[in-house]
Amino acid sequence: MKKDHRPYFVKKLYLDFQEFYVKHFLEPQFESLGTGFTFIKPWNVEIFGSPILLGDHANVIATSDKKIRLTIWSDSDEKGAIKIGNCCLLCPGVRISSAEEIVVGDNCMIANGTYITDSDWHGIYNRVVPIGNTGKVTLEENVWVGDSSIICKGVTISKNSIIGAGSVVVNDIPPNSIAVGNPAVVVKKLDEEKEFTTRSHWYADPKALSKEIDMIDRDMLKNNTLLEWIKTLIIPKKGN
């Protein structure tokens, strides 16, 4: 698709339906779901187990070929939890699996295909009994996890740190660091004197932000008509 041919009202109806889907089908599966969320294609989000908590102003983007899966499976009713803070971004293909506890702080960004787990899921020698060794995983505030990374059990990634694409994190990462590789090691330190602009800053005035995005949609789609949109669906041309 070279451009969005939908008229504004069609896109608005689609966005309203996505919000309805989240409230009707997904919200009951969360222990807590914050306000101001944005889910893209929420029918590709799978929730299993409890408690799973997602904070305010979450951005959750899923696709049919890369579903988002938040899963709790534990051998104890008192273990297993996924707690995701405010203003976090979950991209397509993210999987978070907990048998102990996984905590994601505010303003974290988790890129496409990332896997976060707090368990081995089988014993090293006894591979019949599930779960295996576990250890709490913590992503502190404003952590950015790159594409297709794996975060393993017992790890803490401290605030503001960045995990490079494809990394496997098996040890703690200190604050204000860039870590890459398998296993991930720190390759650079961030300048702690510089101020970070976080997703919380973006959501400082949610109503104004929503209005701005709506105005952009109106402007981008203002010349689109229902008939022309239908034509692009039924008889697509190279220029479409």
mmCIF file of N, CA and C in Angstrom, residues 83-200:
data_model
loop_
_atom_site.group_PDB
_atom_site.id
_atom_site.type_symbol
_atom_site.label_atom_id
_atom_site.label_comp_id
_atom_site.label_asym_id
_atom_site.label_seq_id
_atom_site.Cartn_x
_atom_site.Cartn_y
_atom_site.Cartn_z
ATOM 1 N N LYS A 83 3.868 -7.223 35.252
ATOM 2 C CA LYS A 83 3.473 -5.865 35.626
ATOM 3 C C LYS A 83 4.197 -4.883 34.712
ATOM 4 N N ILE A 84 3.435 -4.219 33.861
ATOM 5 C CA ILE A 84 3.988 -3.288 32.876
ATOM 6 C C ILE A 84 3.525 -1.880 33.228
ATOM 7 N N GLY A 85 4.449 -0.951 33.306
ATOM 8 C CA GLY A 85 4.154 0.396 33.778
ATOM 9 C C GLY A 85 3.460 1.286 32.764
ATOM 10 N N ASN A 86 3.493 2.582 33.030
ATOM 11 C CA ASN A 86 2.819 3.574 32.195
ATOM 12 C C ASN A 86 3.654 3.933 30.963
ATOM 13 N N CYS A 87 2.950 4.294 29.902
ATOM 14 C CA CYS A 87 3.579 4.846 28.688
ATOM 15 C C CYS A 87 4.576 3.877 28.055
ATOM 16 N N CYS A 88 4.256 2.594 28.062
ATOM 17 C CA CYS A 88 5.142 1.589 27.465
ATOM 18 C C CYS A 88 4.696 1.231 26.052
ATOM 19 N N LEU A 89 5.645 0.794 25.248
ATOM 20 C CA LEU A 89 5.399 0.384 23.867
ATOM 21 C C LEU A 89 5.733 -1.090 23.707
ATOM 22 N N LEU A 90 4.762 -1.866 23.207
ATOM 23 C CA LEU A 90 4.975 -3.272 22.871
ATOM 24 C C LEU A 90 4.764 -3.423 21.375
ATOM 25 N N CYS A 91 5.791 -3.876 20.663
ATOM 26 C CA CYS A 91 5.736 -3.997 19.213
ATOM 27 C C CYS A 91 5.344 -5.419 18.794
ATOM 28 N N PRO A 92 5.050 -5.622 17.496
ATOM 29 C CA PRO A 92 4.610 -6.939 17.042
ATOM 30 C C PRO A 92 5.569 -8.059 17.443
ATOM 31 N N GLY A 93 4.994 -9.204 17.786
ATOM 32 C CA GLY A 93 5.791 -10.385 18.083
ATOM 33 C C GLY A 93 6.387 -10.452 19.464
ATOM 34 N N VAL A 94 6.096 -9.476 20.315
ATOM 35 C CA VAL A 94 6.624 -9.507 21.683
ATOM 36 C C VAL A 94 5.968 -10.643 22.463
ATOM 37 N N ARG A 95 6.793 -11.433 23.158
ATOM 38 C CA ARG A 95 6.291 -12.483 24.048
ATOM 39 C C ARG A 95 6.876 -12.257 25.434
ATOM 40 N N ILE A 96 6.015 -12.251 26.429
ATOM 41 C CA ILE A 96 6.447 -12.139 27.820
ATOM 42 C C ILE A 96 5.840 -13.311 28.576
ATOM 43 N N SER A 97 6.697 -14.175 29.119
ATOM 44 C CA SER A 97 6.241 -15.403 29.773
ATOM 45 C C SER A 97 6.765 -15.444 31.201
ATOM 46 N N SER A 98 5.853 -15.599 32.163
ATOM 47 C CA SER A 98 6.245 -15.521 33.574
ATOM 48 C C SER A 98 5.814 -16.738 34.376
ATOM 49 N N ALA A 99 6.766 -17.255 35.172
ATOM 50 C CA ALA A 99 6.465 -18.244 36.202
ATOM 51 C C ALA A 99 6.822 -17.708 37.580
ATOM 52 N N GLU A 100 7.510 -16.569 37.627
ATOM 53 C CA GLU A 100 7.948 -15.943 38.882
ATOM 54 C C GLU A 100 7.377 -14.527 38.965
ATOM 55 N N GLU A 101 8.054 -13.562 38.352
ATOM 56 C CA GLU A 101 7.547 -12.189 38.266
ATOM 57 C C GLU A 101 8.385 -11.409 37.256
ATOM 58 N N ILE A 102 7.693 -10.682 36.395
ATOM 59 C CA ILE A 102 8.349 -9.802 35.428
ATOM 60 C C ILE A 102 7.782 -8.407 35.610
ATOM 61 N N VAL A 103 8.665 -7.440 35.850
ATOM 62 C CA VAL A 103 8.248 -6.055 36.072
ATOM 63 C C VAL A 103 8.907 -5.174 35.017
ATOM 64 N N VAL A 104 8.084 -4.433 34.291
ATOM 65 C CA VAL A 104 8.563 -3.502 33.267
ATOM 66 C C VAL A 104 8.193 -2.095 33.718
ATOM 67 N N GLY A 105 9.187 -1.234 33.883
ATOM 68 C CA GLY A 105 8.946 0.106 34.397
ATOM 69 C C GLY A 105 8.309 1.039 33.386
ATOM 70 N N ASP A 106 8.022 2.250 33.821
ATOM 71 C CA ASP A 106 7.423 3.264 32.956
ATOM 72 C C ASP A 106 8.343 3.590 31.776
ATOM 73 N N ASN A 107 7.707 3.956 30.658
ATOM 74 C CA ASN A 107 8.408 4.496 29.479
ATOM 75 C C ASN A 107 9.308 3.497 28.768
ATOM 76 N N CYS A 108 9.110 2.213 28.996
ATOM 77 C CA CYS A 108 9.934 1.219 28.310
ATOM 78 C C CYS A 108 9.422 0.973 26.895
ATOM 79 N N MET A 109 10.349 0.677 25.993
ATOM 80 C CA MET A 109 10.018 0.339 24.610
ATOM 81 C C MET A 109 10.577 -1.051 24.312
ATOM 82 N N ILE A 110 9.698 -1.944 23.894
ATOM 83 C CA ILE A 110 10.096 -3.329 23.634
ATOM 84 C C ILE A 110 9.832 -3.615 22.162
ATOM 85 N N ALA A 111 10.902 -3.836 21.412
ATOM 86 C CA ALA A 111 10.816 -3.902 19.957
ATOM 87 C C ALA A 111 10.335 -5.267 19.461
ATOM 88 N N ASN A 112 10.106 -5.299 18.168
ATOM 89 C CA ASN A 112 9.596 -6.455 17.446
ATOM 90 C C ASN A 112 10.332 -7.750 17.808
ATOM 91 N N GLY A 113 9.555 -8.793 18.091
ATOM 92 C CA GLY A 113 10.117 -10.122 18.272
ATOM 93 C C GLY A 113 10.878 -10.363 19.555
ATOM 94 N N THR A 114 10.793 -9.447 20.500
ATOM 95 C CA THR A 114 11.500 -9.622 21.774
ATOM 96 C C THR A 114 10.830 -10.697 22.627
ATOM 97 N N TYR A 115 11.647 -11.481 23.324
ATOM 98 C CA TYR A 115 11.136 -12.488 24.260
ATOM 99 C C TYR A 115 11.704 -12.204 25.641
ATOM 100 N N ILE A 116 10.815 -12.077 26.622
ATOM 101 C CA ILE A 116 11.211 -11.861 28.017
ATOM 102 C C ILE A 116 10.666 -13.015 28.846
ATOM 103 N N THR A 117 11.545 -13.692 29.581
ATOM 104 C CA THR A 117 11.111 -14.837 30.377
ATOM 105 C C THR A 117 11.825 -14.854 31.724
ATOM 106 N N ASP A 118 11.141 -15.328 32.743
ATOM 107 C CA ASP A 118 11.753 -15.445 34.074
ATOM 108 C C ASP A 118 11.950 -16.900 34.481
ATOM 109 N N SER A 119 11.951 -17.805 33.502
ATOM 110 C CA SER A 119 12.064 -19.231 33.815
ATOM 111 C C SER A 119 12.835 -19.968 32.726
ATOM 112 N N ASP A 120 13.443 -21.111 33.122
ATOM 113 C CA ASP A 120 14.048 -22.006 32.132
ATOM 114 C C ASP A 120 12.989 -22.868 31.451
ATOM 115 N N TRP A 121 11.861 -23.054 32.134
ATOM 116 C CA TRP A 121 10.693 -23.821 31.674
ATOM 117 C C TRP A 121 10.890 -25.331 31.701
ATOM 118 N N HIS A 122 12.108 -25.806 31.890
ATOM 119 C CA HIS A 122 12.376 -27.225 32.164
ATOM 120 C C HIS A 122 13.652 -27.307 32.994
ATOM 121 N N GLY A 123 13.771 -28.385 33.780
ATOM 122 C CA GLY A 123 15.001 -28.596 34.519
ATOM 123 C C GLY A 123 16.144 -28.956 33.585
ATOM 124 N N ILE A 124 17.374 -28.684 34.022
ATOM 125 C CA ILE A 124 18.530 -29.011 33.191
ATOM 126 C C ILE A 124 18.689 -30.518 33.046
ATOM 127 N N TYR A 125 18.472 -31.256 34.144
ATOM 128 C CA TYR A 125 18.606 -32.710 34.105
ATOM 129 C C TYR A 125 17.265 -33.412 34.061
ATOM 130 N N ASN A 126 16.286 -32.893 34.787
ATOM 131 C CA ASN A 126 14.936 -33.451 34.723
ATOM 132 C C ASN A 126 14.130 -32.628 33.731
ATOM 133 N N ARG A 127 14.031 -33.116 32.524
ATOM 134 C CA ARG A 127 13.387 -32.350 31.464
ATOM 135 C C ARG A 127 11.939 -32.744 31.244
ATOM 136 N N VAL A 128 11.414 -33.530 32.176
ATOM 137 C CA VAL A 128 10.012 -33.935 32.099
ATOM 138 C C VAL A 128 9.129 -32.947 32.848
ATOM 139 N N VAL A 129 9.578 -32.546 34.036
ATOM 140 C CA VAL A 129 8.794 -31.631 34.866
ATOM 141 C C VAL A 129 9.009 -30.195 34.382
ATOM 142 N N PRO A 130 7.925 -29.455 34.125
ATOM 143 C CA PRO A 130 8.058 -28.095 33.608
ATOM 144 C C PRO A 130 8.454 -27.075 34.670
ATOM 145 N N ILE A 131 8.615 -25.861 34.252
ATOM 146 C CA ILE A 131 8.960 -24.641 34.979
ATOM 147 C C ILE A 131 10.469 -24.511 35.157
ATOM 148 N N GLY A 132 11.129 -25.443 35.865
ATOM 149 C CA GLY A 132 12.570 -25.336 36.057
ATOM 150 C C GLY A 132 12.938 -24.176 36.961
ATOM 151 N N ASN A 133 14.171 -23.704 36.849
ATOM 152 C CA ASN A 133 14.639 -22.595 37.677
ATOM 153 C C ASN A 133 13.987 -21.287 37.238
ATOM 154 N N THR A 134 13.696 -20.429 38.226
ATOM 155 C CA THR A 134 13.068 -19.143 37.935
ATOM 156 C C THR A 134 13.836 -18.013 38.613
ATOM 157 N N GLY A 135 13.619 -16.806 38.145
ATOM 158 C CA GLY A 135 14.223 -15.627 38.760
ATOM 159 C C GLY A 135 13.549 -14.374 38.251
ATOM 160 N N LYS A 136 13.193 -13.490 39.150
ATOM 161 C CA LYS A 136 12.480 -12.263 38.784
ATOM 162 C C LYS A 136 13.261 -11.458 37.743
ATOM 163 N N VAL A 137 12.523 -10.926 36.778
ATOM 164 C CA VAL A 137 13.097 -10.051 35.752
ATOM 165 C C VAL A 137 12.570 -8.638 35.955
ATOM 166 N N THR A 138 13.470 -7.658 35.922
ATOM 167 C CA THR A 138 13.072 -6.260 36.081
ATOM 168 C C THR A 138 13.681 -5.410 34.972
ATOM 169 N N LEU A 139 12.827 -4.680 34.279
ATOM 170 C CA LEU A 139 13.265 -3.622 33.380
ATOM 171 C C LEU A 139 12.909 -2.308 34.060
ATOM 172 N N GLU A 140 13.907 -1.550 34.439
ATOM 173 C CA GLU A 140 13.633 -0.292 35.119
ATOM 174 C C GLU A 140 13.148 0.766 34.120
ATOM 175 N N GLU A 141 12.887 1.950 34.617
ATOM 176 C CA GLU A 141 12.279 3.005 33.812
ATOM 177 C C GLU A 141 13.107 3.361 32.572
ATOM 178 N N ASN A 142 12.383 3.554 31.452
ATOM 179 C CA ASN A 142 12.965 4.085 30.216
ATOM 180 C C ASN A 142 14.000 3.158 29.589
ATOM 181 N N VAL A 143 13.776 1.861 29.694
ATOM 182 C CA VAL A 143 14.633 0.876 29.022
ATOM 183 C C VAL A 143 14.118 0.657 27.601
ATOM 184 N N TRP A 144 15.042 0.518 26.667
ATOM 185 C CA TRP A 144 14.708 0.278 25.262
ATOM 186 C C TRP A 144 15.347 -1.045 24.859
ATOM 187 N N VAL A 145 14.498 -2.017 24.501
ATOM 188 C CA VAL A 145 14.972 -3.345 24.106
ATOM 189 C C VAL A 145 14.857 -3.470 22.594
ATOM 190 N N GLY A 146 15.977 -3.749 21.925
ATOM 191 C CA GLY A 146 16.015 -3.799 20.473
ATOM 192 C C GLY A 146 15.405 -5.062 19.885
ATOM 193 N N ASP A 147 15.212 -5.026 18.588
ATOM 194 C CA ASP A 147 14.546 -6.066 17.804
ATOM 195 C C ASP A 147 15.112 -7.460 18.084
ATOM 196 N N SER A 148 14.199 -8.412 18.326
ATOM 197 C CA SER A 148 14.520 -9.844 18.438
ATOM 198 C C SER A 148 15.471 -10.182 19.584
ATOM 199 N N SER A 149 15.482 -9.368 20.608
ATOM 200 C CA SER A 149 16.313 -9.661 21.778
ATOM 201 C C SER A 149 15.637 -10.676 22.693
ATOM 202 N N ILE A 150 16.437 -11.323 23.537
ATOM 203 C CA ILE A 150 15.934 -12.272 24.523
ATOM 204 C C ILE A 150 16.427 -11.836 25.897
ATOM 205 N N ILE A 151 15.498 -11.661 26.824
ATOM 206 C CA ILE A 151 15.829 -11.290 28.199
ATOM 207 C C ILE A 151 15.562 -12.508 29.072
ATOM 208 N N CYS A 152 16.594 -13.029 29.705
ATOM 209 C CA CYS A 152 16.479 -14.287 30.444
ATOM 210 C C CYS A 152 16.225 -14.065 31.935
ATOM 211 N N LYS A 153 15.966 -15.155 32.621
ATOM 212 C CA LYS A 153 15.562 -15.131 34.034
ATOM 213 C C LYS A 153 16.599 -14.444 34.921
ATOM 214 N N GLY A 154 16.095 -13.827 36.006
ATOM 215 C CA GLY A 154 16.960 -13.274 37.029
ATOM 216 C C GLY A 154 17.684 -11.995 36.674
ATOM 217 N N VAL A 155 17.307 -11.369 35.556
ATOM 218 C CA VAL A 155 18.043 -10.213 35.046
ATOM 219 C C VAL A 155 17.372 -8.908 35.469
ATOM 220 N N THR A 156 18.184 -7.899 35.784
ATOM 221 C CA THR A 156 17.711 -6.526 35.955
ATOM 222 C C THR A 156 18.413 -5.643 34.926
ATOM 223 N N ILE A 157 17.617 -4.955 34.125
ATOM 224 C CA ILE A 157 18.150 -3.959 33.191
ATOM 225 C C ILE A 157 17.817 -2.601 33.786
ATOM 226 N N SER A 158 18.831 -1.862 34.171
ATOM 227 C CA SER A 158 18.617 -0.629 34.928
ATOM 228 C C SER A 158 18.213 0.531 34.021
ATOM 229 N N LYS A 159 17.781 1.615 34.634
ATOM 230 C CA LYS A 159 17.094 2.713 33.946
ATOM 231 C C LYS A 159 17.913 3.301 32.792
ATOM 232 N N ASN A 160 17.159 3.657 31.756
ATOM 233 C CA ASN A 160 17.675 4.347 30.562
ATOM 234 C C ASN A 160 18.535 3.482 29.655
ATOM 235 N N SER A 161 18.768 2.237 30.003
ATOM 236 C CA SER A 161 19.680 1.422 29.209
ATOM 237 C C SER A 161 19.031 0.935 27.921
ATOM 238 N N ILE A 162 19.883 0.630 26.945
ATOM 239 C CA ILE A 162 19.455 0.166 25.628
ATOM 240 C C ILE A 162 20.068 -1.206 25.380
ATOM 241 N N ILE A 163 19.230 -2.128 24.897
ATOM 242 C CA ILE A 163 19.693 -3.467 24.527
ATOM 243 C C ILE A 163 19.690 -3.557 23.012
ATOM 244 N N GLY A 164 20.844 -3.825 22.416
ATOM 245 C CA GLY A 164 20.957 -3.873 20.963
ATOM 246 C C GLY A 164 20.181 -5.027 20.352
ATOM 247 N N ALA A 165 19.814 -4.874 19.091
ATOM 248 C CA ALA A 165 19.022 -5.875 18.381
ATOM 249 C C ALA A 165 19.697 -7.240 18.411
ATOM 250 N N GLY A 166 18.888 -8.278 18.650
ATOM 251 C CA GLY A 166 19.380 -9.646 18.623
ATOM 252 C C GLY A 166 20.201 -10.071 19.819
ATOM 253 N N SER A 167 20.239 -9.258 20.850
ATOM 254 C CA SER A 167 21.049 -9.587 22.026
ATOM 255 C C SER A 167 20.369 -10.622 22.917
ATOM 256 N N VAL A 168 21.179 -11.342 23.681
ATOM 257 C CA VAL A 168 20.684 -12.280 24.685
ATOM 258 C C VAL A 168 21.208 -11.808 26.039
ATOM 259 N N VAL A 169 20.303 -11.360 26.899
ATOM 260 C CA VAL A 169 20.694 -10.765 28.175
ATOM 261 C C VAL A 169 20.586 -11.815 29.274
ATOM 262 N N VAL A 170 21.730 -12.191 29.847
ATOM 263 C CA VAL A 170 21.753 -13.202 30.908
ATOM 264 C C VAL A 170 22.320 -12.647 32.212
ATOM 265 N N ASN A 171 22.834 -11.422 32.169
ATOM 266 C CA ASN A 171 23.382 -10.769 33.361
ATOM 267 C C ASN A 171 22.789 -9.373 33.507
ATOM 268 N N ASP A 172 22.864 -8.833 34.714
ATOM 269 C CA ASP A 172 22.348 -7.490 34.961
ATOM 270 C C ASP A 172 23.074 -6.458 34.096
ATOM 271 N N ILE A 173 22.309 -5.452 33.673
ATOM 272 C CA ILE A 173 22.865 -4.347 32.896
ATOM 273 C C ILE A 173 22.764 -3.077 33.737
ATOM 274 N N PRO A 174 23.868 -2.365 33.949
ATOM 275 C CA PRO A 174 23.832 -1.164 34.786
ATOM 276 C C PRO A 174 23.069 -0.032 34.104
ATOM 277 N N PRO A 175 22.729 1.016 34.857
ATOM 278 C CA PRO A 175 21.969 2.126 34.279
ATOM 279 C C PRO A 175 22.771 2.887 33.223
ATOM 280 N N ASN A 176 22.019 3.535 32.307
ATOM 281 C CA ASN A 176 22.623 4.428 31.309
ATOM 282 C C ASN A 176 23.696 3.732 30.478
ATOM 283 N N SER A 177 23.360 2.517 30.032
ATOM 284 C CA SER A 177 24.324 1.717 29.276
ATOM 285 C C SER A 177 23.714 1.240 27.967
ATOM 286 N N ILE A 178 24.577 0.975 26.997
ATOM 287 C CA ILE A 178 24.183 0.269 25.781
ATOM 288 C C ILE A 178 24.871 -1.085 25.810
ATOM 289 N N ALA A 179 24.070 -2.149 25.738
ATOM 290 C CA ALA A 179 24.608 -3.510 25.797
ATOM 291 C C ALA A 179 24.186 -4.278 24.551
ATOM 292 N N VAL A 180 25.109 -5.033 23.983
ATOM 293 C CA VAL A 180 24.814 -5.808 22.779
ATOM 294 C C VAL A 180 25.504 -7.163 22.862
ATOM 295 N N GLY A 181 25.017 -8.105 22.041
ATOM 296 C CA GLY A 181 25.703 -9.379 21.876
ATOM 297 C C GLY A 181 25.051 -10.540 22.580
ATOM 298 N N ASN A 182 25.690 -11.710 22.416
ATOM 299 C CA ASN A 182 25.242 -12.950 23.044
ATOM 300 C C ASN A 182 26.455 -13.623 23.695
ATOM 301 N N PRO A 183 26.578 -13.504 25.026
ATOM 302 C CA PRO A 183 25.698 -12.769 25.946
ATOM 303 C C PRO A 183 25.931 -11.260 25.843
ATOM 304 N N ALA A 184 24.906 -10.490 26.185
ATOM 305 C CA ALA A 184 24.994 -9.039 26.067
ATOM 306 C C ALA A 184 26.017 -8.466 27.042
ATOM 307 N N VAL A 185 26.858 -7.586 26.529
ATOM 308 C CA VAL A 185 27.840 -6.892 27.365
ATOM 309 C C VAL A 185 27.757 -5.398 27.067
ATOM 310 N N VAL A 186 28.138 -4.596 28.041
ATOM 311 C CA VAL A 186 28.087 -3.147 27.878
ATOM 312 C C VAL A 186 29.195 -2.703 26.922
ATOM 313 N N VAL A 187 28.802 -1.947 25.891
ATOM 314 C CA VAL A 187 29.778 -1.448 24.916
ATOM 315 C C VAL A 187 29.895 0.073 24.957
ATOM 316 N N LYS A 188 28.950 0.717 25.642
ATOM 317 C CA LYS A 188 28.985 2.180 25.700
ATOM 318 C C LYS A 188 28.179 2.668 26.890
ATOM 319 N N LYS A 189 28.618 3.763 27.474
ATOM 320 C CA LYS A 189 27.865 4.413 28.546
ATOM 321 C C LYS A 189 27.223 5.687 28.006
ATOM 322 N N LEU A 190 25.985 5.926 28.409
ATOM 323 C CA LEU A 190 25.285 7.139 28.014
ATOM 324 C C LEU A 190 25.712 8.306 28.899
ATOM 325 N N ASP A 191 25.585 9.499 28.356
ATOM 326 C CA ASP A 191 25.934 10.709 29.096
ATOM 327 C C ASP A 191 24.840 11.008 30.114
ATOM 328 N N GLU A 192 25.137 10.802 31.377
ATOM 329 C CA GLU A 192 24.140 10.985 32.428
ATOM 330 C C GLU A 192 23.772 12.448 32.639
ATOM 331 N N GLU A 193 24.569 13.354 32.086
ATOM 332 C CA GLU A 193 24.282 14.778 32.238
ATOM 333 C C GLU A 193 23.208 15.248 31.258
ATOM 334 N N LYS A 194 22.999 14.484 30.196
ATOM 335 C CA LYS A 194 21.996 14.869 29.206
ATOM 336 C C LYS A 194 20.601 14.465 29.677
ATOM 337 N N GLU A 195 19.631 15.312 29.353
ATOM 338 C CA GLU A 195 18.252 15.046 29.761
ATOM 339 C C GLU A 195 17.597 14.086 28.779
ATOM 340 N N PHE A 196 16.868 13.112 29.302
ATOM 341 C CA PHE A 196 16.148 12.158 28.468
ATOM 342 C C PHE A 196 14.734 12.669 28.191
ATOM 343 N N THR A 197 14.319 12.572 26.937
ATOM 344 C CA THR A 197 12.921 12.826 26.581
ATOM 345 C C THR A 197 12.234 11.471 26.491
ATOM 346 N N THR A 198 11.266 11.232 27.333
ATOM 347 C CA THR A 198 10.636 9.916 27.431
ATOM 348 C C THR A 198 9.218 9.945 26.876
ATOM 349 N N ARG A 199 8.619 8.781 26.828
ATOM 350 C CA ARG A 199 7.245 8.682 26.351
ATOM 351 C C ARG A 199 6.275 9.412 27.286
ATOM 352 N N SER A 200 6.629 9.542 28.543
ATOM 353 C CA SER A 200 5.788 10.314 29.467
ATOM 354 C C SER A 200 5.712 11.781 29.054
#
